PDB file of N, CA and C in Angstrom:
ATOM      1  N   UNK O 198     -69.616 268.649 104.991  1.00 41.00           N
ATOM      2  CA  UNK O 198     -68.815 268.859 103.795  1.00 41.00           C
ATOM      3  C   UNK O 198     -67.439 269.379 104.203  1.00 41.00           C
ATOM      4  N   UNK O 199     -66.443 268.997 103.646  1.00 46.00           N
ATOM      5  CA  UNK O 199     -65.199 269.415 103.889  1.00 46.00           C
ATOM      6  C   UNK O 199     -64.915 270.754 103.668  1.00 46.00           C
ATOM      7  N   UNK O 200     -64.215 271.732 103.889  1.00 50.00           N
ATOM      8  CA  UNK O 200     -63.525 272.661 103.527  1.00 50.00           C
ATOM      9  C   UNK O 200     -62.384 272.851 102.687  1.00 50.00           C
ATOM     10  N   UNK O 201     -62.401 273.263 101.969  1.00 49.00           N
ATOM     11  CA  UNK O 201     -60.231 273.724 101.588  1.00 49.00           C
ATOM     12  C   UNK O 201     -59.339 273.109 101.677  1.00 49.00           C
ATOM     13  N   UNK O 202     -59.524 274.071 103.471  1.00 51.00           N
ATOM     14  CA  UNK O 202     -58.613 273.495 104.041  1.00 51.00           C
ATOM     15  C   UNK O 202     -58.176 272.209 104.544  1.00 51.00           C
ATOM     16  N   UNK O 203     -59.064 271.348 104.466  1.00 52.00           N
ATOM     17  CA  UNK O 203     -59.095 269.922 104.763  1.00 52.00           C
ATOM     18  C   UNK O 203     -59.088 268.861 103.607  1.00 52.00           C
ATOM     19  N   UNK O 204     -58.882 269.531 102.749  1.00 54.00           N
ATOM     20  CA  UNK O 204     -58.392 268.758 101.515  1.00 54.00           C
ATOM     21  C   UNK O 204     -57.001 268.795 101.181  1.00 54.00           C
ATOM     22  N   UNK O 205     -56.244 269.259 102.218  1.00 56.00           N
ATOM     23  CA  UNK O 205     -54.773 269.180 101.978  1.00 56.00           C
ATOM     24  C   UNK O 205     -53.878 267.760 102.158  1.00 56.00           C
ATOM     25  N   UNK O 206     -53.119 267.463 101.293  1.00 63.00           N
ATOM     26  CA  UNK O 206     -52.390 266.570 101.833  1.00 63.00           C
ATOM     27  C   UNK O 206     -51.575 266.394 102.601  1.00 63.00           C
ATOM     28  N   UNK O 207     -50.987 267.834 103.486  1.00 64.00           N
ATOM     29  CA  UNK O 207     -50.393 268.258 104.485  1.00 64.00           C
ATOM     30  C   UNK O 207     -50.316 269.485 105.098  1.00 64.00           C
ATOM     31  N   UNK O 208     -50.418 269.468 106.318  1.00 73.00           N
ATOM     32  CA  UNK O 208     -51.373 270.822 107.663  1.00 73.00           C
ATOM     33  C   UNK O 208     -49.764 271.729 107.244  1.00 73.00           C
ATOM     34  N   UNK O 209     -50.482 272.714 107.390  1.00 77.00           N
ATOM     35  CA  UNK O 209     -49.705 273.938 107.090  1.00 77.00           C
ATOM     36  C   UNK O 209     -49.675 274.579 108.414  1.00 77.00           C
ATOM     37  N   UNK O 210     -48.250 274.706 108.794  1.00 83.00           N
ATOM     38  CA  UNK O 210     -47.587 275.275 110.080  1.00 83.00           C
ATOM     39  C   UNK O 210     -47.028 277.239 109.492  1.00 83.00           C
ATOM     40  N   UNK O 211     -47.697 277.741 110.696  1.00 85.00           N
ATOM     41  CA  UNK O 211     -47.831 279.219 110.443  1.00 85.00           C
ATOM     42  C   UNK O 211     -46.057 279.272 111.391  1.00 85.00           C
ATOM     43  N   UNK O 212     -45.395 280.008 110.765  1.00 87.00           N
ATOM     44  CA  UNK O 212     -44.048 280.788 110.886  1.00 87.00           C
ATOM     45  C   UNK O 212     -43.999 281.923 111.588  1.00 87.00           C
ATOM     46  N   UNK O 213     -44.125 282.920 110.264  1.00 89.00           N
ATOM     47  CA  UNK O 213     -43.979 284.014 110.280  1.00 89.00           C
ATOM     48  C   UNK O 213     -42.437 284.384 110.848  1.00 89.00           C
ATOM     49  N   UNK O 214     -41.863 283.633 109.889  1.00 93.00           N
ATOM     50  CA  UNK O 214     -39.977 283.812 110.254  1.00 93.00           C
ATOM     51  C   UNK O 214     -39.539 284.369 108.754  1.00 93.00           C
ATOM     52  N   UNK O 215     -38.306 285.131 109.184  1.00 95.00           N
ATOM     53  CA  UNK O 215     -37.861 286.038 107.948  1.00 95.00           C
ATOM     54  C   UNK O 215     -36.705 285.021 107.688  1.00 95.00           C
ATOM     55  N   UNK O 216     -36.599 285.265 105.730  1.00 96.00           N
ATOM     56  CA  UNK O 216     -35.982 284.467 105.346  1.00 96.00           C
ATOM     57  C   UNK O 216     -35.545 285.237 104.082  1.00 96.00           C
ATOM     58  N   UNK O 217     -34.332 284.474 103.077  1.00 97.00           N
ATOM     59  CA  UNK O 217     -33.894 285.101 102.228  1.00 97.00           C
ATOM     60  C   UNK O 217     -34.066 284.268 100.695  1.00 97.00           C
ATOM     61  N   UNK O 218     -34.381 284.954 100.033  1.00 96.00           N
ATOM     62  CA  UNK O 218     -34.707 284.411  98.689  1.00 96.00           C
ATOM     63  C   UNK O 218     -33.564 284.496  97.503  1.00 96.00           C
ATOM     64  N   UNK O 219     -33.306 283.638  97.005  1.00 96.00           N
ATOM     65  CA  UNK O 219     -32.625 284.140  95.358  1.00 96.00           C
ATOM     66  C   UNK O 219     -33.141 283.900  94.268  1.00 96.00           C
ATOM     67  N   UNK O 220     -33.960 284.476  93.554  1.00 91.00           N
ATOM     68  CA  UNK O 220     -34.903 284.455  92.154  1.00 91.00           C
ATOM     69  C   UNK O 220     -34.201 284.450  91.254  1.00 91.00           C
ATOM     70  N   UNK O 221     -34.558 283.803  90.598  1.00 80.00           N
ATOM     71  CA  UNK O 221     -33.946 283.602  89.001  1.00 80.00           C
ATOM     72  C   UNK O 221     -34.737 283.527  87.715  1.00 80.00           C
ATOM     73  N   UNK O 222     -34.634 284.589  86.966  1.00 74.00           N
ATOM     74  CA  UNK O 222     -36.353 284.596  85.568  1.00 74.00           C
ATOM     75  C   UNK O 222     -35.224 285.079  84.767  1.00 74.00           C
ATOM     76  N   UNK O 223     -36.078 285.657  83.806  1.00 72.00           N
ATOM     77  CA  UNK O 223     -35.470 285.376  82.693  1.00 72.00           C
ATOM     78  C   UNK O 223     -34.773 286.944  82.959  1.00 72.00           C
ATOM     79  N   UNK O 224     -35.016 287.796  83.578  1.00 71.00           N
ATOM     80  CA  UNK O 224     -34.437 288.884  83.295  1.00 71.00           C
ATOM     81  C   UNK O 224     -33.560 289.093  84.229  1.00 71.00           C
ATOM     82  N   UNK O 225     -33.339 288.313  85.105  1.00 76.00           N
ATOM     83  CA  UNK O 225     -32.121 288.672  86.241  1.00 76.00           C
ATOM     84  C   UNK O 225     -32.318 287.060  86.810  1.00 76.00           C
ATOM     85  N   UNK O 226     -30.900 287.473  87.848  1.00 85.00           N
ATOM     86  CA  UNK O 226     -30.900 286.273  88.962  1.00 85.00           C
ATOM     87  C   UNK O 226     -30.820 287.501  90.611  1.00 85.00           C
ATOM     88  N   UNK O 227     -31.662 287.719  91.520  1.00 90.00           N
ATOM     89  CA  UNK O 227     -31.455 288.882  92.392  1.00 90.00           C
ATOM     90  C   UNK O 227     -31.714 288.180  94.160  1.00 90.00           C
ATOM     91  N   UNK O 228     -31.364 288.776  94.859  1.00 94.00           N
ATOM     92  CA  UNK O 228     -31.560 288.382  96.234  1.00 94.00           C
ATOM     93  C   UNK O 228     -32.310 289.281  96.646  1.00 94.00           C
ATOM     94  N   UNK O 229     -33.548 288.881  97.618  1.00 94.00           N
ATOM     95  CA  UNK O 229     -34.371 289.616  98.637  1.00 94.00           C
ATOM     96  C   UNK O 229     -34.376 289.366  99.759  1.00 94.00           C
ATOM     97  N   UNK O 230     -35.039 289.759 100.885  1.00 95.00           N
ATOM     98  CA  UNK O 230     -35.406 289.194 102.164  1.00 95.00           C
ATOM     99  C   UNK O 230     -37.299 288.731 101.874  1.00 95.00           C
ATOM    100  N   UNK O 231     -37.510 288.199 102.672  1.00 97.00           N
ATOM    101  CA  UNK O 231     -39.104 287.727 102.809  1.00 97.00           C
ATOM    102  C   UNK O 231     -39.594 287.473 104.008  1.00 97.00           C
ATOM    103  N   UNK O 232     -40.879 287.307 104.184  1.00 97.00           N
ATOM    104  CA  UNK O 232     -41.483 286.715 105.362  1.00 97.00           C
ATOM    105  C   UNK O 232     -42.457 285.145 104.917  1.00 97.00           C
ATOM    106  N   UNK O 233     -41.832 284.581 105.637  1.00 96.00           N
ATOM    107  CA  UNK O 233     -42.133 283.401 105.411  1.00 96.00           C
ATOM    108  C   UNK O 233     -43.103 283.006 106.394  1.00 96.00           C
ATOM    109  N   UNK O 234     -44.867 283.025 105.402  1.00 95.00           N
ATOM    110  CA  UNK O 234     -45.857 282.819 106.739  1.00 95.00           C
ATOM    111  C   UNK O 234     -46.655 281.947 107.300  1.00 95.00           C
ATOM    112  N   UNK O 235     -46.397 280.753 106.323  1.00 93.00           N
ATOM    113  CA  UNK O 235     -46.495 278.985 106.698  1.00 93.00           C
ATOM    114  C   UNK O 235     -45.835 278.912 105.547  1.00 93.00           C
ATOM    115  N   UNK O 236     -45.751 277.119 106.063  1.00 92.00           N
ATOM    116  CA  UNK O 236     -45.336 275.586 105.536  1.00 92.00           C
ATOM    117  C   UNK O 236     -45.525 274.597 105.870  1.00 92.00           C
ATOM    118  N   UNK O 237     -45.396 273.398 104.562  1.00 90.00           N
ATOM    119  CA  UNK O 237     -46.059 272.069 104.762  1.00 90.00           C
ATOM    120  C   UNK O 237     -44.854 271.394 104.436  1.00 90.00           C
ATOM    121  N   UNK O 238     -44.840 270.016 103.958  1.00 86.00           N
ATOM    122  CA  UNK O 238     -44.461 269.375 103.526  1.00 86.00           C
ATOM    123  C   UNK O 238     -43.562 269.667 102.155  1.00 86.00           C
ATOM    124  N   UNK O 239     -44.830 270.185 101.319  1.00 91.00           N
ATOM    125  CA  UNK O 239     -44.579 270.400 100.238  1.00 91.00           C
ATOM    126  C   UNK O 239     -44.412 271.908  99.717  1.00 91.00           C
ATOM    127  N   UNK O 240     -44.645 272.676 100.398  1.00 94.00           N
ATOM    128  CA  UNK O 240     -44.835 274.009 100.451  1.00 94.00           C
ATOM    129  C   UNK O 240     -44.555 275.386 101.242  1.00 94.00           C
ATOM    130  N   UNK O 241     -44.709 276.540 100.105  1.00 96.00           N
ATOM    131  CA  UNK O 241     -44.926 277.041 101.748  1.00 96.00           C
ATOM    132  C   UNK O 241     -45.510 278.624 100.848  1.00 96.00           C
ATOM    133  N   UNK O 242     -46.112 279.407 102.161  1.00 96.00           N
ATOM    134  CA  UNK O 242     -46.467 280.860 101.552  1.00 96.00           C
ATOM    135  C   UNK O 242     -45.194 281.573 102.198  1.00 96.00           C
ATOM    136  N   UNK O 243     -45.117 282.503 101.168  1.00 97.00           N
ATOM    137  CA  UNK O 243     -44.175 283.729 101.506  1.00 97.00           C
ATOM    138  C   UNK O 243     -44.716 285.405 101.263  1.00 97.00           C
ATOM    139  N   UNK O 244     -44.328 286.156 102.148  1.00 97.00           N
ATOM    140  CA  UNK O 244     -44.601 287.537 101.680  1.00 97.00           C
ATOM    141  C   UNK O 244     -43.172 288.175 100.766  1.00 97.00           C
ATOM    142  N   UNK O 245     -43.404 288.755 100.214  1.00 96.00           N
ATOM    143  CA  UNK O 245     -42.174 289.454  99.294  1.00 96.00           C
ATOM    144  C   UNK O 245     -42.631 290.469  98.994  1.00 96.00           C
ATOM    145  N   UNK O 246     -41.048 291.826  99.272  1.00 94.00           N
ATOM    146  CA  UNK O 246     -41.338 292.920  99.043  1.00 94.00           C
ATOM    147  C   UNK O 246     -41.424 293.366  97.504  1.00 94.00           C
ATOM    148  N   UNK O 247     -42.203 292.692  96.577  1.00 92.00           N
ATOM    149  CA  UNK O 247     -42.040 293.196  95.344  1.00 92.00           C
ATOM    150  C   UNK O 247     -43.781 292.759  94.550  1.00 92.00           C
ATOM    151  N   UNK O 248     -44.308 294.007  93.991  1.00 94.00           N
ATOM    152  CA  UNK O 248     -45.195 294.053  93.495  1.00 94.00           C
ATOM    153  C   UNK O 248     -45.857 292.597  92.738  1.00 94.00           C
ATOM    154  N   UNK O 249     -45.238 291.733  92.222  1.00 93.00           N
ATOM    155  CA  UNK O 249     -45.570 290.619  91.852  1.00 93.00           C
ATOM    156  C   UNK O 249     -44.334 289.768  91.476  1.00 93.00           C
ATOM    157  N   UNK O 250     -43.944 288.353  91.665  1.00 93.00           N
ATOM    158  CA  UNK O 250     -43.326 287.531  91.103  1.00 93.00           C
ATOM    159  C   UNK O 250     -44.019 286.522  90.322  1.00 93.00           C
ATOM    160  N   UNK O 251     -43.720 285.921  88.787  1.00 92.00           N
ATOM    161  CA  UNK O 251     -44.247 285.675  87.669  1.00 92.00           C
ATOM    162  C   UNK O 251     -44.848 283.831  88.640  1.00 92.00           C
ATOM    163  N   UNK O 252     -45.896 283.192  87.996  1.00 95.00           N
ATOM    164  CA  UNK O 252     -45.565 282.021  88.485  1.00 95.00           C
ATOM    165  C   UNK O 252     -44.827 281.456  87.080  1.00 95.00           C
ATOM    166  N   UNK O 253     -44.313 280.119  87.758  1.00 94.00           N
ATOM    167  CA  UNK O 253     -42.757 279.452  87.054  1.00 94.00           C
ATOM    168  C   UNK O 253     -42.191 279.842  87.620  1.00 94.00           C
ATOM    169  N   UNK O 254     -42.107 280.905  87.872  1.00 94.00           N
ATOM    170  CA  UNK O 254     -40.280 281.709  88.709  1.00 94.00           C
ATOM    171  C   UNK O 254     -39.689 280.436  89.169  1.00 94.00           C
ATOM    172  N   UNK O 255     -38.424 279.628  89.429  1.00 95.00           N
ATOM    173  CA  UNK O 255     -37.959 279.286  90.292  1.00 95.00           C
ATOM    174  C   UNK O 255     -36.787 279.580  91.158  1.00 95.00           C
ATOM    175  N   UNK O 256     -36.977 279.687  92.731  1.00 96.00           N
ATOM    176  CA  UNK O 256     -36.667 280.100  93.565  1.00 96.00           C
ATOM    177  C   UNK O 256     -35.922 279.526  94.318  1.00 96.00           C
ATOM    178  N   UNK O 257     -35.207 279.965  95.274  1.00 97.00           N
ATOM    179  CA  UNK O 257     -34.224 279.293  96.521  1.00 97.00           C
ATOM    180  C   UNK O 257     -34.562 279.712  97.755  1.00 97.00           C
ATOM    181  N   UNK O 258     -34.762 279.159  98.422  1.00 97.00           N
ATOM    182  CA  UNK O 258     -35.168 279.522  99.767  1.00 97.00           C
ATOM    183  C   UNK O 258     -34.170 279.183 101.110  1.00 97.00           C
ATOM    184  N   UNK O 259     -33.838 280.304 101.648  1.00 97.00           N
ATOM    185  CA  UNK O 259     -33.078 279.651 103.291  1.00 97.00           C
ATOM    186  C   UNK O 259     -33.589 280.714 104.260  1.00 97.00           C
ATOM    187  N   UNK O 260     -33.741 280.077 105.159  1.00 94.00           N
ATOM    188  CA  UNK O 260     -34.630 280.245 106.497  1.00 94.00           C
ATOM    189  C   UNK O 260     -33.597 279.797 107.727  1.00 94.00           C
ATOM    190  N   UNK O 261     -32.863 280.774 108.198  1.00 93.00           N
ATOM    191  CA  UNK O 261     -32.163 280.702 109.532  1.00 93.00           C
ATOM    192  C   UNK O 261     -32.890 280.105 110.766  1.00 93.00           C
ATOM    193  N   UNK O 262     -32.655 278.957 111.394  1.00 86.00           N
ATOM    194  CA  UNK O 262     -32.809 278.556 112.719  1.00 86.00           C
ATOM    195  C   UNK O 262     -32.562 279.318 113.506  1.00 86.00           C
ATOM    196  N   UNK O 263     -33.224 279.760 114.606  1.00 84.00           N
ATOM    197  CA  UNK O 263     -33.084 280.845 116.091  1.00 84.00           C
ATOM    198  C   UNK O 263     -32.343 279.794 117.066  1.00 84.00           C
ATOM    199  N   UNK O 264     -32.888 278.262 116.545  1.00 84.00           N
ATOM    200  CA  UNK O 264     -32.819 277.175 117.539  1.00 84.00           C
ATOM    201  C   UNK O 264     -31.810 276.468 117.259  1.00 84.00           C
ATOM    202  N   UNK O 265     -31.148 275.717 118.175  1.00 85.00           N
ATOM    203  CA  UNK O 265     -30.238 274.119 118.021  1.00 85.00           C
ATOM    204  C   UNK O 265     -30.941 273.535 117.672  1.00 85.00           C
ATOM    205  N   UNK O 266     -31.946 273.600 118.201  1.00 87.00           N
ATOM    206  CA  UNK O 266     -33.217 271.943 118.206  1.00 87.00           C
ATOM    207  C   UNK O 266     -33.511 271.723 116.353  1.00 87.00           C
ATOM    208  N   UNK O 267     -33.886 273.081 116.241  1.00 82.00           N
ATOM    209  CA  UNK O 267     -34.218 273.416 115.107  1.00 82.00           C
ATOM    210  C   UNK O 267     -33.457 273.427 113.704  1.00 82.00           C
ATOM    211  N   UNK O 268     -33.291 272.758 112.767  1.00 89.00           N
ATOM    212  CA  UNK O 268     -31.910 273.011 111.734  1.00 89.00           C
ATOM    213  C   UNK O 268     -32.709 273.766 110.897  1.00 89.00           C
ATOM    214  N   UNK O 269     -31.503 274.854 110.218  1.00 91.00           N
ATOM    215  CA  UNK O 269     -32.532 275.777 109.217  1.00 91.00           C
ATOM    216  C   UNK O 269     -32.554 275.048 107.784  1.00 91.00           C
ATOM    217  N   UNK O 270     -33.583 275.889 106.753  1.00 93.00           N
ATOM    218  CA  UNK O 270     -33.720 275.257 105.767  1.00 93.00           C
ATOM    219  C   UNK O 270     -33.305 275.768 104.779  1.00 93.00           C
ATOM    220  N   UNK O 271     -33.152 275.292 103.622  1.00 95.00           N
ATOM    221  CA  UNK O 271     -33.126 275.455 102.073  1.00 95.00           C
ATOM    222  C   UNK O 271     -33.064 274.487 101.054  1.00 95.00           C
ATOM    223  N   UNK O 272     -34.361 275.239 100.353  1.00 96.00           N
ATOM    224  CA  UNK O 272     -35.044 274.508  99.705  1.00 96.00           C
ATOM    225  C   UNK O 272     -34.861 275.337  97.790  1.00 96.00           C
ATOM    226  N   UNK O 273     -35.078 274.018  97.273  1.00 97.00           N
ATOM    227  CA  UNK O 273     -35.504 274.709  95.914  1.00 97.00           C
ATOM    228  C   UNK O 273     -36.927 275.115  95.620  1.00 97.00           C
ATOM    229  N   UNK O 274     -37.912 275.836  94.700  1.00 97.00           N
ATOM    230  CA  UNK O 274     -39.066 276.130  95.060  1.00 97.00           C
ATOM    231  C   UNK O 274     -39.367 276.594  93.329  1.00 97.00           C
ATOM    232  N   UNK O 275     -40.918 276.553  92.879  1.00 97.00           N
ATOM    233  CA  UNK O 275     -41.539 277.218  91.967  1.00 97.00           C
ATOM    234  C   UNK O 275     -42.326 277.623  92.847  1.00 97.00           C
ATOM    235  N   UNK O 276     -42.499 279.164  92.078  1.00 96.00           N
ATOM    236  CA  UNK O 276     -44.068 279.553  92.133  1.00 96.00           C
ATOM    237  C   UNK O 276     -44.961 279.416  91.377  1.00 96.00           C
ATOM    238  N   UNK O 277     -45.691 279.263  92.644  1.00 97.00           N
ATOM    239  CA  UNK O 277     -47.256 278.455  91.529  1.00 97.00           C
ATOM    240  C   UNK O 277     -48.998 279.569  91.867  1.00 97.00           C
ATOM    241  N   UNK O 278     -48.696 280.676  92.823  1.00 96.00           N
ATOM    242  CA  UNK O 278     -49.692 281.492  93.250  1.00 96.00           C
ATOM    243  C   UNK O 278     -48.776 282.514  93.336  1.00 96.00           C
ATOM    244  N   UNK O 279     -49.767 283.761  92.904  1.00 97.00           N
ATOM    245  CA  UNK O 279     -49.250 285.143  93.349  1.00 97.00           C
ATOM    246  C   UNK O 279     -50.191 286.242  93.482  1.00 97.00           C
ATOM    247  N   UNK O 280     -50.420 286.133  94.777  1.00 96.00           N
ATOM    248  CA  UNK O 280     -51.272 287.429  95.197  1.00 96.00           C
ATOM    249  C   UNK O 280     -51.003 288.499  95.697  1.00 96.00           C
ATOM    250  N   UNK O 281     -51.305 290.140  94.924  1.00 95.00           N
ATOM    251  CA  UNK O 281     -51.007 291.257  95.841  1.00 95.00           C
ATOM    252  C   UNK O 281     -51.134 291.600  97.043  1.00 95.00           C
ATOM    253  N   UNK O 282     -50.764 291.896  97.904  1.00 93.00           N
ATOM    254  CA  UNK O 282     -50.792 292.415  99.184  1.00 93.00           C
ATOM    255  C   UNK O 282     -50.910 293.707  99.215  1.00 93.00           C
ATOM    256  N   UNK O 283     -50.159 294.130  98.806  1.00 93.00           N
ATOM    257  CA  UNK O 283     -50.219 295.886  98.212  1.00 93.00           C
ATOM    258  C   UNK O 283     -49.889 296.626  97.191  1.00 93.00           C
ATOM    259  N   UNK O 284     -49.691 297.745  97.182  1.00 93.00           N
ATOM    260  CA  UNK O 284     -49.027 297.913  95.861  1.00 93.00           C
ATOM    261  C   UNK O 284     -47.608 297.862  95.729  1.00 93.00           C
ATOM    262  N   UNK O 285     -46.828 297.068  96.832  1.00 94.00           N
ATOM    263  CA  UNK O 285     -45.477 296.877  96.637  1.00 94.00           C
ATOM    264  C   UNK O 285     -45.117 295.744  96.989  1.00 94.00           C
ATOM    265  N   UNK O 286     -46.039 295.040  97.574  1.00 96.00           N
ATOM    266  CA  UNK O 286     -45.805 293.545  98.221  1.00 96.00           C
ATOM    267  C   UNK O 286     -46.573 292.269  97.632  1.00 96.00           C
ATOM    268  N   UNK O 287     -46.656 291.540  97.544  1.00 97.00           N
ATOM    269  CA  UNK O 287     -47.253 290.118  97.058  1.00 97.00           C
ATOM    270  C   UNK O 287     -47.208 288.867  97.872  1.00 97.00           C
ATOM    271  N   UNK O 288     -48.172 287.897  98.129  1.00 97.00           N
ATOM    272  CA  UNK O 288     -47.682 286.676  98.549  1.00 97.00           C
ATOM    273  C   UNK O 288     -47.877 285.840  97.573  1.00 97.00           C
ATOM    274  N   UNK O 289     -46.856 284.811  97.856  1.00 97.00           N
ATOM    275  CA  UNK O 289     -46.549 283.945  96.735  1.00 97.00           C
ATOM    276  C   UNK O 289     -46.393 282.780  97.513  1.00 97.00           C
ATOM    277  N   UNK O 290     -47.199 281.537  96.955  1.00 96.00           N
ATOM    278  CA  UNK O 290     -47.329 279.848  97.146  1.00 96.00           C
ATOM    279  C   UNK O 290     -46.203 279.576  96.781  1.00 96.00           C
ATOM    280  N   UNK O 291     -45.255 278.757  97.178  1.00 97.00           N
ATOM    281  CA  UNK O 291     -44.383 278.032  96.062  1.00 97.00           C
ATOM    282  C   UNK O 291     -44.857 276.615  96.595  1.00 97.00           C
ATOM    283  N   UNK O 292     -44.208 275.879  95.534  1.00 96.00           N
ATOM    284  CA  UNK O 292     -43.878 274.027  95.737  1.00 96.00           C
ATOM    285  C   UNK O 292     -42.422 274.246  95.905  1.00 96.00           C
ATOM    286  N   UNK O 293     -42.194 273.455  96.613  1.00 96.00           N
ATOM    287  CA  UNK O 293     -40.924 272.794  96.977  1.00 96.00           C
ATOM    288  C   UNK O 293     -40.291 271.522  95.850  1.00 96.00           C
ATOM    289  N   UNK O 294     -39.481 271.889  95.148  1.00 97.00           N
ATOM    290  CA  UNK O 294     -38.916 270.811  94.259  1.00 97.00           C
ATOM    291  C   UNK O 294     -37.897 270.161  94.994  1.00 97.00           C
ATOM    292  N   UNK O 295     -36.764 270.946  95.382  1.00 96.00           N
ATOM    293  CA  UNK O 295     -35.738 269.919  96.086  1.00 96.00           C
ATOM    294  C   UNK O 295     -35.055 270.632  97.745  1.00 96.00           C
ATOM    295  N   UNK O 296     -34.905 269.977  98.498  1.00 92.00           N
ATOM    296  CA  UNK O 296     -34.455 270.017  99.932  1.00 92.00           C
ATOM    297  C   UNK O 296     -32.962 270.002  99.596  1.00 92.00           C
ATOM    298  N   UNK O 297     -32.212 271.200 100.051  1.00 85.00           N
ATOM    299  CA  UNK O 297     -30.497 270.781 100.064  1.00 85.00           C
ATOM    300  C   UNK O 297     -30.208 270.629 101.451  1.00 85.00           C
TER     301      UNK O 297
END
């Protein structure tokens, strides 16, 4: 029987690279830092220092390259999962809507 994890439509590559967010809801538009701790294709998990972000939120994502080889990213994003981590942190699924 399959697992989960093998029902994906694309393998999720573990990071764990820091990256910067700009959220936008209904009550602000604000910038954070994050840890960004995989991604797919379509996706990706993030840690964020804030007790919960709503799902819908939509988000911006850029992720600095260390590398040449490597070009960094930014992406547009919803969240679609949000799980506590602690009582000040959360990880959050997003989808990826658009690549700039």
């Amino acid at each position: 029987m399959l697992g989960y994890d093998d029902k994906r439509n694309f393998f999720r590559m573990m990071v764990n690279s820091p990256c910067q967010l700009q959220v936008t809801d209904d009550e602000s538009s604000r910038t954070m830092q994050a840890m960004c701790r995989d991604i797919s294709a379509t996706g990706m998990s993030l840690e964020v220092d804030e007790p919960a972000i709503e799902v819908g939120t939509q988000i911006s994502v850029a992720i600095e390259s260390s590398s040449s080889q490597i070009p960094s990213l930014a992406a547009l994003a919803n969240v679609v999962r949000c799980e506590p981590e602690s009582e000040s942190s959360c990880i959050i699924g997003v989808e990826i809507t658009q690549m700039k």
